[in-house]
Amino acid sequence: MDKETFCKAQPAAARILKQMLSGNRMAHAVLFWGPRGVPSSEAAELVTQALVCRNPDPDGFGCGKCLECRNAAEHRGIGVYWNSRLQKKNAAELQEQFSLTSEGSRVCVLENFDEATPQAANALLKFIEEPQPGITVILTAGERSAVLPTIESRCLCIQLRPMPEKDRAKALTQLPEDLRQAAASAGYGPEDFPEPDEFLERIMPAVKHYITLWDVPDGLLFLQLEVFPARAAQTTRSMVRLFFEALQWQVRQSELEAETKAMVFDALIQGVEAVKRTADPSLAIDQMASRIRKGINHDRT
Ligand SMILES: [Zn+2]
């Protein structure tokens, strides 16, 4: 996203950035936050470019053309550390990288910081609280309140506005049509799906098949063996959450009884909460499936 597009879509955030960048009053830590679908990644790119650019414009934004700007747009370059799924081991790795050089502006971008494990966030407390000169930390989060208060209080917090739902649905061109509507209504944007993924292709068929089995143990087995076969390691929070959203969408469209729908929605709400808390997101799937199975069998007796 270029500067003009960003400023048009996010006027309030753009005003703060302009003040900060043009006045050379860069905060040492910035938190971009807003619901799914907001251009927080793009905002982080713009600030990174502004900080590393050789030839910034009068507003202090990067030129977008020099090598440093182009590297920043690809989340790399000298002095740039970029991570969108922070784990504890990365915290040590990034501190080591920044200890190697002290020249020039250095930028550390940690996306989805509210989804980092508590261990990872804690490992970075000191790094963020006691800034080294020349290092700017940029965090992004869906929810400001989900960031550790000690970290949030050190950041300049900039809120981003979500794109209208119809524009989001239009922009989610890489998703299969039925999933696109489910994802847009849940607030997902194109940046949530950086690459077409075979998981995205099979998620709606999996949801539909799961509904036919959800009252028997095979339902959970299907999820464990076919949909999320790799445990913790490869099952991400966003995959699990997307599955919950897709299931919710499908149930809403269905002709199930109102009580069944309410029971499923309740299980999904608890599931979303569990995804935030647990270190192993696939556990949240197991819990949801067992709640739904119990709920449906209870209704029948
Ligand atoms: Zn530049």
PDB file of C-alpha atoms and ligand atoms in Angstrom:
ATOM      1  CA  MET A   1       0.000   0.000   0.000  1.00  0.00           C
ATOM      2  CA  ASP A   2       1.480   3.367  -0.918  1.00  0.00           C
ATOM      3  CA  LYS A   3       1.393   6.441   1.256  1.00  0.00           C
ATOM      4  CA  GLU A   4      -1.507   8.091  -0.636  1.00  0.00           C
ATOM      5  CA  THR A   5      -3.752   5.029  -0.420  1.00  0.00           C
ATOM      6  CA  PHE A   6      -2.991   4.611   3.256  1.00  0.00           C
ATOM      7  CA  CYS A   7      -3.593   8.274   4.096  1.00  0.00           C
ATOM      8  CA  LYS A   8      -6.920   8.216   2.282  1.00  0.00           C
ATOM      9  CA  ALA A   9      -8.110   5.047   4.011  1.00  0.00           C
ATOM     10  CA  GLN A  10      -6.761   5.931   7.476  1.00  0.00           C
ATOM     11  CA  PRO A  11      -6.832   9.726   7.811  1.00  0.00           C
ATOM     12  CA  ALA A  12      -6.591   9.822  11.599  1.00  0.00           C
ATOM     13  CA  ALA A  13      -3.630   7.458  11.767  1.00  0.00           C
ATOM     14  CA  ALA A  14      -1.973   9.241   8.836  1.00  0.00           C
ATOM     15  CA  ARG A  15      -2.187  12.570  10.649  1.00  0.00           C
ATOM     16  CA  ILE A  16      -0.367  11.151  13.678  1.00  0.00           C
ATOM     17  CA  LEU A  17       2.288   9.527  11.491  1.00  0.00           C
ATOM     18  CA  LYS A  18       2.898  12.747   9.563  1.00  0.00           C
ATOM     19  CA  GLN A  19       3.324  14.745  12.748  1.00  0.00           C
ATOM     20  CA  MET A  20       5.697  12.179  14.112  1.00  0.00           C
ATOM     21  CA  LEU A  21       7.775  11.557  11.002  1.00  0.00           C
ATOM     22  CA  SER A  22       8.035  15.118   9.676  1.00  0.00           C
ATOM     23  CA  GLY A  23       8.908  16.578  13.046  1.00  0.00           C
ATOM     24  CA  ASN A  24      11.549  13.932  13.592  1.00  0.00           C
ATOM     25  CA  ARG A  25       9.769  13.040  16.813  1.00  0.00           C
ATOM     26  CA  MET A  26       9.572   9.350  16.229  1.00  0.00           C
ATOM     27  CA  ALA A  27       8.221   7.449  19.202  1.00  0.00           C
ATOM     28  CA  HIS A  28      10.511   4.683  20.278  1.00  0.00           C
ATOM     29  CA  ALA A  29       7.683   2.145  20.222  1.00  0.00           C
ATOM     30  CA  VAL A  30       4.460   2.230  18.223  1.00  0.00           C
ATOM     31  CA  LEU A  31       1.471  -0.079  18.496  1.00  0.00           C
ATOM     32  CA  PHE A  32      -0.898  -0.225  15.524  1.00  0.00           C
ATOM     33  CA  TRP A  33      -4.124  -1.860  16.570  1.00  0.00           C
ATOM     34  CA  GLY A  34      -7.542  -2.539  15.122  1.00  0.00           C
ATOM     35  CA  PRO A  35      -9.790  -5.485  14.299  1.00  0.00           C
ATOM     36  CA  ARG A  36      -9.096  -8.062  11.664  1.00  0.00           C
ATOM     37  CA  GLY A  37      -8.813  -6.522   8.231  1.00  0.00           C
ATOM     38  CA  VAL A  38      -7.153  -3.237   9.162  1.00  0.00           C
ATOM     39  CA  PRO A  39      -3.944  -2.448   7.263  1.00  0.00           C
ATOM     40  CA  SER A  40      -1.623  -2.772  10.250  1.00  0.00           C
ATOM     41  CA  SER A  41       1.019  -4.603   8.272  1.00  0.00           C
ATOM     42  CA  GLU A  42       0.966  -1.826   5.667  1.00  0.00           C
ATOM     43  CA  ALA A  43       1.231   0.817   8.393  1.00  0.00           C
ATOM     44  CA  ALA A  44       4.273  -0.973   9.812  1.00  0.00           C
ATOM     45  CA  GLU A  45       5.820  -1.063   6.325  1.00  0.00           C
ATOM     46  CA  LEU A  46       5.292   2.675   5.827  1.00  0.00           C
ATOM     47  CA  VAL A  47       6.934   3.524   9.141  1.00  0.00           C
ATOM     48  CA  THR A  48       9.807   1.132   8.499  1.00  0.00           C
ATOM     49  CA  GLN A  49      10.391   2.700   5.084  1.00  0.00           C
ATOM     50  CA  ALA A  50      10.276   6.182   6.597  1.00  0.00           C
ATOM     51  CA  LEU A  51      12.934   5.205   9.112  1.00  0.00           C
ATOM     52  CA  VAL A  52      15.366   3.512   6.750  1.00  0.00           C
ATOM     53  CA  CYS A  53      14.833   5.582   3.570  1.00  0.00           C
ATOM     54  CA  ARG A  54      17.799   7.476   2.100  1.00  0.00           C
ATOM     55  CA  ASN A  55      15.594  10.110   0.564  1.00  0.00           C
ATOM     56  CA  PRO A  56      12.390  10.690   2.558  1.00  0.00           C
ATOM     57  CA  ASP A  57       9.678  13.046   1.272  1.00  0.00           C
ATOM     58  CA  PRO A  58       8.779  16.349   2.982  1.00  0.00           C
ATOM     59  CA  ASP A  59       6.251  14.547   5.226  1.00  0.00           C
ATOM     60  CA  GLY A  60       8.993  12.218   6.394  1.00  0.00           C
ATOM     61  CA  PHE A  61       7.649   9.148   4.548  1.00  0.00           C
ATOM     62  CA  GLY A  62       9.974   6.866   2.594  1.00  0.00           C
ATOM     63  CA  CYS A  63      10.478   7.458  -1.142  1.00  0.00           C
ATOM     64  CA  GLY A  64       9.376   3.900  -1.874  1.00  0.00           C
ATOM     65  CA  LYS A  65      12.068   3.627  -4.563  1.00  0.00           C
ATOM     66  CA  CYS A  66      15.472   3.355  -2.917  1.00  0.00           C
ATOM     67  CA  LEU A  67      16.959  -0.020  -2.043  1.00  0.00           C
ATOM     68  CA  GLU A  68      16.171   0.424   1.647  1.00  0.00           C
ATOM     69  CA  CYS A  69      12.505   1.220   0.931  1.00  0.00           C
ATOM     70  CA  ARG A  70      12.162  -1.735  -1.410  1.00  0.00           C
ATOM     71  CA  ASN A  71      13.744  -4.048   1.131  1.00  0.00           C
ATOM     72  CA  ALA A  72      11.460  -2.731   3.867  1.00  0.00           C
ATOM     73  CA  ALA A  73       8.433  -3.454   1.681  1.00  0.00           C
ATOM     74  CA  GLU A  74       9.642  -7.047   1.611  1.00  0.00           C
ATOM     75  CA  HIS A  75      10.180  -7.090   5.371  1.00  0.00           C
ATOM     76  CA  ARG A  76      13.945  -7.354   5.148  1.00  0.00           C
ATOM     77  CA  GLY A  77      17.079  -5.268   4.934  1.00  0.00           C
ATOM     78  CA  ILE A  78      19.988  -4.256   7.132  1.00  0.00           C
ATOM     79  CA  GLY A  79      18.702  -3.267  10.527  1.00  0.00           C
ATOM     80  CA  VAL A  80      15.194  -4.592   9.920  1.00  0.00           C
ATOM     81  CA  TYR A  81      13.824  -7.466  11.959  1.00  0.00           C
ATOM     82  CA  TRP A  82      10.315  -8.577  11.028  1.00  0.00           C
ATOM     83  CA  ASN A  83       8.303 -11.315  12.655  1.00  0.00           C
ATOM     84  CA  SER A  84       4.595 -11.988  12.484  1.00  0.00           C
ATOM     85  CA  ARG A  85       4.433 -15.029  14.724  1.00  0.00           C
ATOM     86  CA  LEU A  86       6.609 -14.353  17.678  1.00  0.00           C
ATOM     87  CA  GLN A  87       7.834 -17.240  19.758  1.00  0.00           C
ATOM     88  CA  LYS A  88      10.143 -17.231  22.732  1.00  0.00           C
ATOM     89  CA  LYS A  89      13.151 -18.351  20.727  1.00  0.00           C
ATOM     90  CA  ASN A  90      12.676 -15.392  18.353  1.00  0.00           C
ATOM     91  CA  ALA A  91      12.956 -12.972  21.264  1.00  0.00           C
ATOM     92  CA  ALA A  92      16.508 -14.113  21.955  1.00  0.00           C
ATOM     93  CA  GLU A  93      17.308 -14.179  18.236  1.00  0.00           C
ATOM     94  CA  LEU A  94      16.213 -10.595  17.652  1.00  0.00           C
ATOM     95  CA  GLN A  95      18.101  -9.233  20.638  1.00  0.00           C
ATOM     96  CA  GLU A  96      21.175 -10.965  19.325  1.00  0.00           C
ATOM     97  CA  GLN A  97      20.697  -9.508  15.845  1.00  0.00           C
ATOM     98  CA  PHE A  98      20.396  -5.994  17.225  1.00  0.00           C
ATOM     99  CA  SER A  99      23.452  -6.428  19.405  1.00  0.00           C
ATOM    100  CA  LEU A 100      25.615  -6.985  16.297  1.00  0.00           C
ATOM    101  CA  THR A 101      25.402  -3.476  14.891  1.00  0.00           C
ATOM    102  CA  SER A 102      24.616  -0.087  16.317  1.00  0.00           C
ATOM    103  CA  GLU A 103      24.734   1.893  13.082  1.00  0.00           C
ATOM    104  CA  GLY A 104      21.827   3.631  11.424  1.00  0.00           C
ATOM    105  CA  SER A 105      18.136   3.291  12.211  1.00  0.00           C
ATOM    106  CA  ARG A 106      17.083  -0.149  13.202  1.00  0.00           C
ATOM    107  CA  VAL A 107      13.503  -1.297  13.177  1.00  0.00           C
ATOM    108  CA  CYS A 108      11.939  -4.252  14.885  1.00  0.00           C
ATOM    109  CA  VAL A 109       8.444  -5.116  13.656  1.00  0.00           C
ATOM    110  CA  LEU A 110       6.451  -7.672  15.619  1.00  0.00           C
ATOM    111  CA  GLU A 111       3.095  -8.336  14.037  1.00  0.00           C
ATOM    112  CA  ASN A 112       0.169  -9.962  15.853  1.00  0.00           C
ATOM    113  CA  PHE A 113       1.849  -9.190  19.122  1.00  0.00           C
ATOM    114  CA  ASP A 114      -1.373  -9.934  20.994  1.00  0.00           C
ATOM    115  CA  GLU A 115      -1.048 -13.505  19.767  1.00  0.00           C
ATOM    116  CA  ALA A 116       2.530 -13.972  20.921  1.00  0.00           C
ATOM    117  CA  THR A 117       2.869 -16.485  23.712  1.00  0.00           C
ATOM    118  CA  PRO A 118       3.121 -14.871  27.180  1.00  0.00           C
ATOM    119  CA  GLN A 119       6.652 -16.295  27.421  1.00  0.00           C
ATOM    120  CA  ALA A 120       7.674 -14.557  24.199  1.00  0.00           C
ATOM    121  CA  ALA A 121       6.117 -11.247  25.230  1.00  0.00           C
ATOM    122  CA  ASN A 122       7.763 -11.447  28.645  1.00  0.00           C
ATOM    123  CA  ALA A 123      11.136 -12.189  27.102  1.00  0.00           C
ATOM    124  CA  LEU A 124      10.866  -8.870  25.245  1.00  0.00           C
ATOM    125  CA  LEU A 125       9.783  -6.730  28.176  1.00  0.00           C
ATOM    126  CA  LYS A 126      13.229  -5.333  28.831  1.00  0.00           C
ATOM    127  CA  PHE A 127      13.987  -4.816  25.153  1.00  0.00           C
ATOM    128  CA  ILE A 128      10.894  -2.650  24.764  1.00  0.00           C
ATOM    129  CA  GLU A 129      10.918  -0.967  28.156  1.00  0.00           C
ATOM    130  CA  GLU A 130      14.536   0.073  28.055  1.00  0.00           C
ATOM    131  CA  PRO A 131      15.096   1.064  24.465  1.00  0.00           C
ATOM    132  CA  GLN A 132      18.514   1.017  22.926  1.00  0.00           C
ATOM    133  CA  PRO A 133      19.277   4.183  20.988  1.00  0.00           C
ATOM    134  CA  GLY A 134      18.405   4.003  17.304  1.00  0.00           C
ATOM    135  CA  ILE A 135      15.968   1.090  17.619  1.00  0.00           C
ATOM    136  CA  THR A 136      12.287   1.592  16.900  1.00  0.00           C
ATOM    137  CA  VAL A 137       9.850  -1.114  17.869  1.00  0.00           C
ATOM    138  CA  ILE A 138       6.621  -1.438  15.887  1.00  0.00           C
ATOM    139  CA  LEU A 139       3.928  -3.761  17.172  1.00  0.00           C
ATOM    140  CA  THR A 140       0.606  -4.676  15.633  1.00  0.00           C
ATOM    141  CA  ALA A 141      -2.331  -6.196  17.459  1.00  0.00           C
ATOM    142  CA  GLY A 142      -5.987  -6.931  16.930  1.00  0.00           C
ATOM    143  CA  GLU A 143      -6.825  -5.802  20.428  1.00  0.00           C
ATOM    144  CA  ARG A 144      -4.986  -3.155  22.328  1.00  0.00           C
ATOM    145  CA  SER A 145      -6.122  -4.631  25.633  1.00  0.00           C
ATOM    146  CA  ALA A 146      -4.551  -7.991  24.784  1.00  0.00           C
ATOM    147  CA  VAL A 147      -1.048  -6.498  24.804  1.00  0.00           C
ATOM    148  CA  LEU A 148       0.735  -6.695  28.165  1.00  0.00           C
ATOM    149  CA  PRO A 149      -0.006  -3.412  29.986  1.00  0.00           C
ATOM    150  CA  THR A 150       3.670  -2.811  30.741  1.00  0.00           C
ATOM    151  CA  ILE A 151       4.398  -2.947  27.010  1.00  0.00           C
ATOM    152  CA  GLU A 152       1.290  -1.103  25.855  1.00  0.00           C
ATOM    153  CA  SER A 153       2.070   1.791  28.197  1.00  0.00           C
ATOM    154  CA  ARG A 154       5.460   2.269  26.503  1.00  0.00           C
ATOM    155  CA  CYS A 155       3.932   2.524  23.050  1.00  0.00           C
ATOM    156  CA  LEU A 156       2.370   5.288  21.066  1.00  0.00           C
ATOM    157  CA  CYS A 157      -0.925   3.512  20.311  1.00  0.00           C
ATOM    158  CA  ILE A 158      -2.437   4.232  16.922  1.00  0.00           C
ATOM    159  CA  GLN A 159      -5.869   2.859  16.101  1.00  0.00           C
ATOM    160  CA  LEU A 160      -6.697   1.751  12.558  1.00  0.00           C
ATOM    161  CA  ARG A 161     -10.200   1.601  11.120  1.00  0.00           C
ATOM    162  CA  PRO A 162     -11.618  -1.516   9.482  1.00  0.00           C
ATOM    163  CA  MET A 163     -12.496  -1.541   5.807  1.00  0.00           C
ATOM    164  CA  PRO A 164     -16.263  -1.745   5.109  1.00  0.00           C
ATOM    165  CA  GLU A 165     -17.422  -5.365   4.852  1.00  0.00           C
ATOM    166  CA  LYS A 166     -18.414  -5.176   1.175  1.00  0.00           C
ATOM    167  CA  ASP A 167     -14.983  -3.841   0.195  1.00  0.00           C
ATOM    168  CA  ARG A 168     -13.338  -6.581   2.210  1.00  0.00           C
ATOM    169  CA  ALA A 169     -15.328  -9.312   0.488  1.00  0.00           C
ATOM    170  CA  LYS A 170     -14.302  -7.837  -2.849  1.00  0.00           C
ATOM    171  CA  ALA A 171     -10.670  -7.770  -1.835  1.00  0.00           C
ATOM    172  CA  LEU A 172     -10.541 -11.373  -0.657  1.00  0.00           C
ATOM    173  CA  THR A 173     -10.171 -12.615  -4.194  1.00  0.00           C
ATOM    174  CA  GLN A 174      -7.817 -15.429  -3.273  1.00  0.00           C
ATOM    175  CA  LEU A 175     -10.452 -17.259  -1.231  1.00  0.00           C
ATOM    176  CA  PRO A 176     -13.099 -19.634  -2.528  1.00  0.00           C
ATOM    177  CA  GLU A 177     -16.416 -17.748  -2.852  1.00  0.00           C
ATOM    178  CA  ASP A 178     -18.232 -19.325   0.115  1.00  0.00           C
ATOM    179  CA  LEU A 179     -15.289 -18.826   2.439  1.00  0.00           C
ATOM    180  CA  ARG A 180     -14.834 -15.274   1.198  1.00  0.00           C
ATOM    181  CA  GLN A 181     -18.223 -14.245   2.579  1.00  0.00           C
ATOM    182  CA  ALA A 182     -17.614 -15.984   5.890  1.00  0.00           C
ATOM    183  CA  ALA A 183     -14.203 -14.360   6.228  1.00  0.00           C
ATOM    184  CA  ALA A 184     -15.389 -10.879   5.247  1.00  0.00           C
ATOM    185  CA  SER A 185     -18.259 -10.989   7.718  1.00  0.00           C
ATOM    186  CA  ALA A 186     -15.810 -11.979  10.462  1.00  0.00           C
ATOM    187  CA  GLY A 187     -13.608  -9.004   9.638  1.00  0.00           C
ATOM    188  CA  TYR A 188     -10.776 -10.751   7.838  1.00  0.00           C
ATOM    189  CA  GLY A 189      -8.935  -8.827   5.131  1.00  0.00           C
ATOM    190  CA  PRO A 190      -6.655  -9.849   2.282  1.00  0.00           C
ATOM    191  CA  GLU A 191      -3.571  -9.400   4.454  1.00  0.00           C
ATOM    192  CA  ASP A 192      -4.736 -12.269   6.655  1.00  0.00           C
ATOM    193  CA  PHE A 193      -4.140 -14.636   3.775  1.00  0.00           C
ATOM    194  CA  PRO A 194      -0.789 -13.682   2.321  1.00  0.00           C
ATOM    195  CA  GLU A 195      -0.676 -16.730   0.090  1.00  0.00           C
ATOM    196  CA  PRO A 196      -3.240 -19.023  -1.436  1.00  0.00           C
ATOM    197  CA  ASP A 197      -3.165 -22.025   0.774  1.00  0.00           C
ATOM    198  CA  GLU A 198      -4.517 -25.492   0.317  1.00  0.00           C
ATOM    199  CA  PHE A 199      -5.965 -25.121   3.813  1.00  0.00           C
ATOM    200  CA  LEU A 200      -8.166 -22.285   2.558  1.00  0.00           C
ATOM    201  CA  GLU A 201      -9.375 -24.459  -0.310  1.00  0.00           C
ATOM    202  CA  ARG A 202     -10.537 -27.258   1.908  1.00  0.00           C
ATOM    203  CA  ILE A 203     -11.886 -25.317   4.866  1.00  0.00           C
ATOM    204  CA  MET A 204     -15.511 -24.869   3.674  1.00  0.00           C
ATOM    205  CA  PRO A 205     -15.889 -28.471   2.458  1.00  0.00           C
ATOM    206  CA  ALA A 206     -14.417 -29.565   5.804  1.00  0.00           C
ATOM    207  CA  VAL A 207     -16.921 -27.445   7.726  1.00  0.00           C
ATOM    208  CA  LYS A 208     -19.826 -28.906   5.742  1.00  0.00           C
ATOM    209  CA  HIS A 209     -18.602 -32.448   6.260  1.00  0.00           C
ATOM    210  CA  TYR A 210     -17.967 -31.881   9.955  1.00  0.00           C
ATOM    211  CA  ILE A 211     -21.588 -30.791  10.473  1.00  0.00           C
ATOM    212  CA  THR A 212     -22.772 -34.187   9.214  1.00  0.00           C
ATOM    213  CA  LEU A 213     -20.625 -35.921  11.850  1.00  0.00           C
ATOM    214  CA  TRP A 214     -20.643 -33.567  14.768  1.00  0.00           C
ATOM    215  CA  ASP A 215     -22.994 -35.637  16.917  1.00  0.00           C
ATOM    216  CA  VAL A 216     -20.729 -38.702  16.894  1.00  0.00           C
ATOM    217  CA  PRO A 217     -17.084 -39.259  17.904  1.00  0.00           C
ATOM    218  CA  ASP A 218     -16.150 -39.437  14.213  1.00  0.00           C
ATOM    219  CA  GLY A 219     -16.697 -35.682  14.039  1.00  0.00           C
ATOM    220  CA  LEU A 220     -13.769 -34.971  16.320  1.00  0.00           C
ATOM    221  CA  LEU A 221     -11.683 -37.677  14.675  1.00  0.00           C
ATOM    222  CA  PHE A 222     -12.319 -36.099  11.301  1.00  0.00           C
ATOM    223  CA  LEU A 223     -11.085 -32.736  12.574  1.00  0.00           C
ATOM    224  CA  GLN A 224      -8.046 -34.271  14.233  1.00  0.00           C
ATOM    225  CA  LEU A 225      -7.029 -36.522  11.386  1.00  0.00           C
ATOM    226  CA  GLU A 226      -8.111 -34.676   8.260  1.00  0.00           C
ATOM    227  CA  VAL A 227      -8.476 -30.990   8.950  1.00  0.00           C
ATOM    228  CA  PHE A 228      -5.810 -30.253  11.541  1.00  0.00           C
ATOM    229  CA  PRO A 229      -3.590 -33.311  11.289  1.00  0.00           C
ATOM    230  CA  ALA A 230      -0.399 -31.691  12.533  1.00  0.00           C
ATOM    231  CA  ARG A 231      -0.647 -30.932  16.222  1.00  0.00           C
ATOM    232  CA  ALA A 232       0.579 -27.675  17.750  1.00  0.00           C
ATOM    233  CA  ALA A 233       3.515 -27.246  15.396  1.00  0.00           C
ATOM    234  CA  GLN A 234       1.611 -26.439  12.236  1.00  0.00           C
ATOM    235  CA  THR A 235      -1.843 -25.562  13.441  1.00  0.00           C
ATOM    236  CA  THR A 236      -1.873 -21.798  13.848  1.00  0.00           C
ATOM    237  CA  ARG A 237      -4.275 -19.694  15.846  1.00  0.00           C
ATOM    238  CA  SER A 238      -5.517 -18.019  12.717  1.00  0.00           C
ATOM    239  CA  MET A 239      -6.271 -21.373  11.055  1.00  0.00           C
ATOM    240  CA  VAL A 240      -8.322 -22.461  14.041  1.00  0.00           C
ATOM    241  CA  ARG A 241     -10.070 -19.133  14.285  1.00  0.00           C
ATOM    242  CA  LEU A 242     -10.867 -19.158  10.604  1.00  0.00           C
ATOM    243  CA  PHE A 243     -12.356 -22.613  11.002  1.00  0.00           C
ATOM    244  CA  PHE A 244     -14.544 -21.307  13.839  1.00  0.00           C
ATOM    245  CA  GLU A 245     -15.668 -18.341  11.726  1.00  0.00           C
ATOM    246  CA  ALA A 246     -16.425 -20.581   8.757  1.00  0.00           C
ATOM    247  CA  LEU A 247     -18.410 -22.967  10.932  1.00  0.00           C
ATOM    248  CA  GLN A 248     -20.337 -20.103  12.463  1.00  0.00           C
ATOM    249  CA  TRP A 249     -21.134 -18.775   9.000  1.00  0.00           C
ATOM    250  CA  GLN A 250     -22.296 -22.163   7.775  1.00  0.00           C
ATOM    251  CA  VAL A 251     -24.497 -22.739  10.813  1.00  0.00           C
ATOM    252  CA  ARG A 252     -26.036 -19.293  10.462  1.00  0.00           C
ATOM    253  CA  GLN A 253     -27.016 -20.103   6.857  1.00  0.00           C
ATOM    254  CA  SER A 254     -28.404 -23.510   7.792  1.00  0.00           C
ATOM    255  CA  GLU A 255     -31.926 -24.526   8.718  1.00  0.00           C
ATOM    256  CA  LEU A 256     -30.993 -25.927  12.090  1.00  0.00           C
ATOM    257  CA  GLU A 257     -33.257 -25.204  15.030  1.00  0.00           C
ATOM    258  CA  ALA A 258     -32.682 -21.972  16.876  1.00  0.00           C
ATOM    259  CA  GLU A 259     -31.609 -23.764  20.068  1.00  0.00           C
ATOM    260  CA  THR A 260     -29.046 -25.841  18.217  1.00  0.00           C
ATOM    261  CA  LYS A 261     -27.673 -22.740  16.557  1.00  0.00           C
ATOM    262  CA  ALA A 262     -27.447 -20.948  19.885  1.00  0.00           C
ATOM    263  CA  MET A 263     -25.652 -23.907  21.445  1.00  0.00           C
ATOM    264  CA  VAL A 264     -23.130 -24.063  18.592  1.00  0.00           C
ATOM    265  CA  PHE A 265     -22.502 -20.308  18.684  1.00  0.00           C
ATOM    266  CA  ASP A 266     -21.892 -20.568  22.393  1.00  0.00           C
ATOM    267  CA  ALA A 267     -19.357 -23.367  21.848  1.00  0.00           C
ATOM    268  CA  LEU A 268     -17.659 -21.260  19.177  1.00  0.00           C
ATOM    269  CA  ILE A 269     -17.455 -18.183  21.383  1.00  0.00           C
ATOM    270  CA  GLN A 270     -15.809 -20.302  24.073  1.00  0.00           C
ATOM    271  CA  GLY A 271     -13.573 -21.746  21.363  1.00  0.00           C
ATOM    272  CA  VAL A 272     -12.379 -18.305  20.265  1.00  0.00           C
ATOM    273  CA  GLU A 273     -11.605 -17.439  23.879  1.00  0.00           C
ATOM    274  CA  ALA A 274      -9.715 -20.705  24.300  1.00  0.00           C
ATOM    275  CA  VAL A 275      -7.631 -20.025  21.192  1.00  0.00           C
ATOM    276  CA  LYS A 276      -6.402 -16.815  22.801  1.00  0.00           C
ATOM    277  CA  ARG A 277      -5.448 -18.577  26.027  1.00  0.00           C
ATOM    278  CA  THR A 278      -4.028 -21.915  25.057  1.00  0.00           C
ATOM    279  CA  ALA A 279      -0.529 -22.466  23.783  1.00  0.00           C
ATOM    280  CA  ASP A 280      -1.792 -25.271  21.554  1.00  0.00           C
ATOM    281  CA  PRO A 281      -4.623 -23.925  19.375  1.00  0.00           C
ATOM    282  CA  SER A 282      -5.672 -27.387  18.215  1.00  0.00           C
ATOM    283  CA  LEU A 283      -6.793 -28.064  21.798  1.00  0.00           C
ATOM    284  CA  ALA A 284      -9.468 -25.430  21.292  1.00  0.00           C
ATOM    285  CA  ILE A 285     -10.802 -27.490  18.390  1.00  0.00           C
ATOM    286  CA  ASP A 286     -11.007 -30.605  20.564  1.00  0.00           C
ATOM    287  CA  GLN A 287     -12.890 -28.716  23.267  1.00  0.00           C
ATOM    288  CA  MET A 288     -15.291 -27.128  20.804  1.00  0.00           C
ATOM    289  CA  ALA A 289     -16.059 -30.466  19.151  1.00  0.00           C
ATOM    290  CA  SER A 290     -16.766 -32.160  22.448  1.00  0.00           C
ATOM    291  CA  ARG A 291     -19.024 -29.284  23.571  1.00  0.00           C
ATOM    292  CA  ILE A 292     -20.992 -29.442  20.357  1.00  0.00           C
ATOM    293  CA  ARG A 293     -21.342 -33.223  20.469  1.00  0.00           C
ATOM    294  CA  LYS A 294     -22.570 -33.112  24.047  1.00  0.00           C
ATOM    295  CA  GLY A 295     -24.899 -30.219  23.248  1.00  0.00           C
ATOM    296  CA  ILE A 296     -26.521 -31.954  20.306  1.00  0.00           C
ATOM    297  CA  ASN A 297     -26.939 -35.288  22.066  1.00  0.00           C
ATOM    298  CA  HIS A 298     -28.338 -33.533  25.106  1.00  0.00           C
ATOM    299  CA  ASP A 299     -30.981 -31.796  22.973  1.00  0.00           C
ATOM    300  CA  ARG A 300     -32.126 -35.126  21.632  1.00  0.00           C
ATOM    301  CA  THR A 301     -32.689 -36.809  24.958  1.00  0.00           C
TER     302      THR A 301
HETATM  303 ZN    ZN B   1      13.434   5.352   0.107  1.00  0.00          ZN
END
